[in-house]
Amino acid sequence: MVAYSKPRSFASMLLAVFVLLQVTVAFSHNGHMHPAHRSPAAMDSHLEDTRSMLVERAGNVQVKGAPDGQFPRLEIRELKKNADQWNLFLLAMERFQNKPKNDPMSYYQIAGIHGRPYLQWNGAGMKHTGGYCPHGQNTFGSWHRPYLSVYEQAVYLNAQEVVASFPRNQQGRWQSALRGLRIPYFDWAAEPPRGEPAVPTSIRDQTVSVIKPQGRVTIRNPLYSYSWGNSLPSEMGWGPSNGYPTTLRRPVSNRSDNYGVNAIFGQARVGWRQRVFALFASGQPWGRASTAAFGVKTIRSNADSFESIHDDIHGQVGGVDGHMAYLDVAAFDPFFWLHHTNIDRLLTMYQMVVPNTYVIPGRVNRDMAQWDAGQLTDANTPLVPFLKNSRSAYSSNDVKETRVLGYYYPETASRSRQEVIRAVNRLYGQGERPMWKRDGEDAAPIYPGRPFKAGDYDTVLSVVGDKFGMPGSYQVHCFLGAQPSNGTAPSHLPTGMINGTAPTVKPINGTTGNGTSNFEYGFDSTYVGSHTFLGGSVAGSGNGTAPTLVEGSIPITAALQEKEANGELASLHPDHVEPYIKENLSYKIVGPNGQEFAPEDIPNFHVQVKSCEVQPSASEDELPEYKDYIELPRAQLPASQPWTYTPGPLDTTPDTPAVSDEGYCVSKQTIRYVDPDGNFLYEEVV
Ligand SMILES: *[C@@H]1O[C@H](CO)[C@@H](O)[C@H](O)[C@H]1NC(C)=O
Ligand SMILES: *[C@@H]1O[C@H](CO)[C@@H](O)[C@H](O)[C@H]1NC(C)=O
Ligand SMILES: *[C@@H]1O[C@H](CO)[C@@H](O)[C@H](O)[C@H]1NC(C)=O
Ligand SMILES: *[C@@H]1O[C@H](CO)[C@@H](O)[C@H](O)[C@H]1NC(C)=O
Ligand SMILES: *[C@@H]1O[C@H](CO)[C@@H](O)[C@H](O)[C@H]1NC(C)=O
Ligand SMILES: *[C@@H]1O[C@H](CO)[C@@H](O)[C@H](O)[C@H]1NC(C)=O
Ligand SMILES: *[C@@H]1O[C@H](CO)[C@@H](O)[C@H](O)[C@H]1NC(C)=O
Ligand SMILES: [Cu+2]
């Protein structure tokens, strides 16, 4: 479908790398054959493919993921338990980040696919100056799947090179560590293992001890940041901290505040867990649950989406002006990949929980590198620039089964809906554990919740806004109880006010975080959660005429349960919740540079308190049933006045051509899934 027109000079530049890639992949396939997954015929055809690719298509990287068959992507704390594989992963990441910038399989170029430096990748061409990543639209979930796989392929390729650098007598050890190496995910919603911090130190420490051929050495931690080198290439563009040559998280005077990242994740986790759980229970079609686009949300009442949750993690890692808070540079922070792998995992799990729904047709919401604003895309649209063979890019349907790309997740190992539901209950269900204070860390003021009981309601603050309404991201911080005044909990440093009460938090041993200046709304004792409108560095994303409306929700149920437990609130029923909220719920909006905004001053910004009855589940094999959310109009918050949604020209709505009532394509077809070598995996009728 997609015919790449590839400039000659680019092709010759890429040739050497491509040859290396294909040869190493072929070598590894021979060395690590997985008998169950390979027949002699398949092997021949694979070698033939490789040969013909070398001859015909030098310059085009095909996305295959990592080889050796199908293996699980592990949670980062699980991967770390395998000391050799963890060591190899870190060395591969180090090598990957050091690859020359003109190598299409370098960290620089792969991260650069997402947004800046706005260069075409792998000969795919560019229709418009911009990145390739679709956000706030229907292909958000599926486009990032081959994107993660090309990253995984590069990590594996570098790991192979690392293995080759070890002396001959150590090859066996490192070869076995290499086998099945897949990129890890970071589950920010699940309770961390007891006594461990919200964000593992392996992501936050500046340095890390590793075994290299010459022995044990300490290196710069490749999960801490990416460095562009001594100076920042000018093509990385504008941005307060983007002028700095390494990625930064919640920057304070050009220093990453990873201590703050950990502390805020500890606060925000309870809200993320409630959001993930409510989404799994929502049962809405995958196409709606995956994207933050507002128009597709109006039929079903659960307004949240995996993309909306994803946006908040971006915002909380980036803080004000950190790279993760800007779509166009976010992918350079190594945190991005740990985070997105988790999003891909949740979306894969959701495929099992709500089967037979997938990418809905929709409109492209802005001019992008590969697409025009307003263009219709669907599950068969090529996900440029990710080639599956010499001629065409993967479509969303091509990557519906993750095993096609050589991986799965622990929860999807058996493709069993029951098992996924049990995992969702176990990992994201409410309050099975008692509240506990983290050792050596801040006490989380947020109540972890309790299981739903009959007569319970789920209450959320639903927020709607223009994704690209500001030059950068903006965050809504929600409080239950006394609102922090502007002076006592200044939102952000260095541009926020510094006066205020220091949060009762201390740096954690063994990490390099510097907590000396964390004055944040997220640390206020009345804080219940945030939502981030994740934007790019330019408002309007190059076209300010049509707003990109997105919606997310901030759960306040666990916080209300705490009030109930303390006898301050009679029940979770709207009759009790509505007056309570009217008097006690408030929120603040912090935009780029830490500037605070009055809600009324932000075009297209709306909030609503919504509540729905929850039917508790009878067992761990079921999810509770969330009924329809209804608005609580008497809550009367700023910007909560009734409003009428008028779809913009670029919005995807149920009226968008080809979007059926159920929100997905209903034409039946049989899809055969094969692994990257063409071996049959399974088939399904969709
Ligand atoms: C951060 O680094 C950039 C680029 O080196 C510099 O222009 C800016 O002044 C620095 N900001 C602070 C607060 O030190
Ligand atoms: C900051 O706090 C100090 C001590 O409470 C107070 O004297 C001062 O007026 C405050 N400054 C501002 C700008 O609020
Ligand atoms: C943290 O480090 C200090 C100083 O090294 C030590 O005294 C303390 O026991 C450590 N605390 C924990 C919880 O490890
Ligand atoms: C924390 O950051 C401040 C300001 O940059 C610096 O003065 C201080 O030395 C740092 N402390 C630690 C323990 O790194
Ligand atoms: C912005 O989008 C609108 C709506 O599709 C379109 O009419 C207009 O031409 C676009 N403007 C630019 C500068 O791309
Ligand atoms: C507001 O919160 C306080 C503290 O929980 C509670 O005592 C009070 O009743 C609440 N207001 C209303 C109207 O419910
Ligand atoms: C806090 O800041 C917001 C936004 O600038 C402003 O609307 C509000 O009046 C301020 N509140 C106080 C108490 O100063
Ligand atoms: Cu993202």
mmCIF file of N, CA, C and O and ligand atoms in Angstrom, residues 439-440 507-510, ligand 3:
data_model
loop_
_atom_site.group_PDB
_atom_site.id
_atom_site.type_symbol
_atom_site.label_atom_id
_atom_site.label_comp_id
_atom_site.label_asym_id
_atom_site.label_seq_id
_atom_site.Cartn_x
_atom_site.Cartn_y
_atom_site.Cartn_z
ATOM 1 N N ASP A 439 8.267 2.817 54.117
ATOM 2 C CA ASP A 439 9.479 2.953 54.914
ATOM 3 C C ASP A 439 10.455 3.912 54.247
ATOM 4 O O ASP A 439 10.688 3.821 53.053
ATOM 5 N N GLY A 440 10.983 4.789 55.011
ATOM 6 C CA GLY A 440 12.026 5.669 54.489
ATOM 7 C C GLY A 440 11.529 6.625 53.434
ATOM 8 O O GLY A 440 12.312 7.221 52.721
ATOM 9 N N PRO A 507 14.526 12.540 50.819
ATOM 10 C CA PRO A 507 15.116 11.725 49.754
ATOM 11 C C PRO A 507 15.270 10.272 50.204
ATOM 12 O O PRO A 507 15.449 9.982 51.380
ATOM 13 N N ILE A 508 15.175 9.393 49.249
ATOM 14 C CA ILE A 508 15.282 7.978 49.552
ATOM 15 C C ILE A 508 16.730 7.553 49.411
ATOM 16 O O ILE A 508 17.411 7.964 48.495
ATOM 17 N N ASN A 509 17.155 6.720 50.299
ATOM 18 C CA ASN A 509 18.538 6.240 50.210
ATOM 19 C C ASN A 509 18.787 5.544 48.879
ATOM 20 O O ASN A 509 17.928 4.858 48.367
ATOM 21 N N GLY A 510 19.986 5.707 48.405
ATOM 22 C CA GLY A 510 20.374 4.961 47.216
ATOM 23 C C GLY A 510 19.911 5.594 45.926
ATOM 24 O O GLY A 510 20.103 5.044 44.860
HETATM 25 C C1 LIG B 3 19.804 5.627 54.809
HETATM 26 O O1 LIG B 3 21.158 6.032 54.827
HETATM 27 C C2 LIG B 3 21.599 6.469 56.108
HETATM 28 C C3 LIG B 3 23.000 7.021 55.946
HETATM 29 O O2 LIG B 3 23.762 6.250 55.060
HETATM 30 C C4 LIG B 3 21.536 5.280 57.061
HETATM 31 O O3 LIG B 3 21.937 5.689 58.346
HETATM 32 C C5 LIG B 3 20.089 4.792 57.114
HETATM 33 O O4 LIG B 3 20.013 3.641 57.921
HETATM 34 C C6 LIG B 3 19.571 4.468 55.753
HETATM 35 N N1 LIG B 3 18.159 4.180 55.857
HETATM 36 C C7 LIG B 3 17.588 3.190 55.205
HETATM 37 C C8 LIG B 3 16.120 3.041 55.419
HETATM 38 O O5 LIG B 3 18.206 2.412 54.482
#
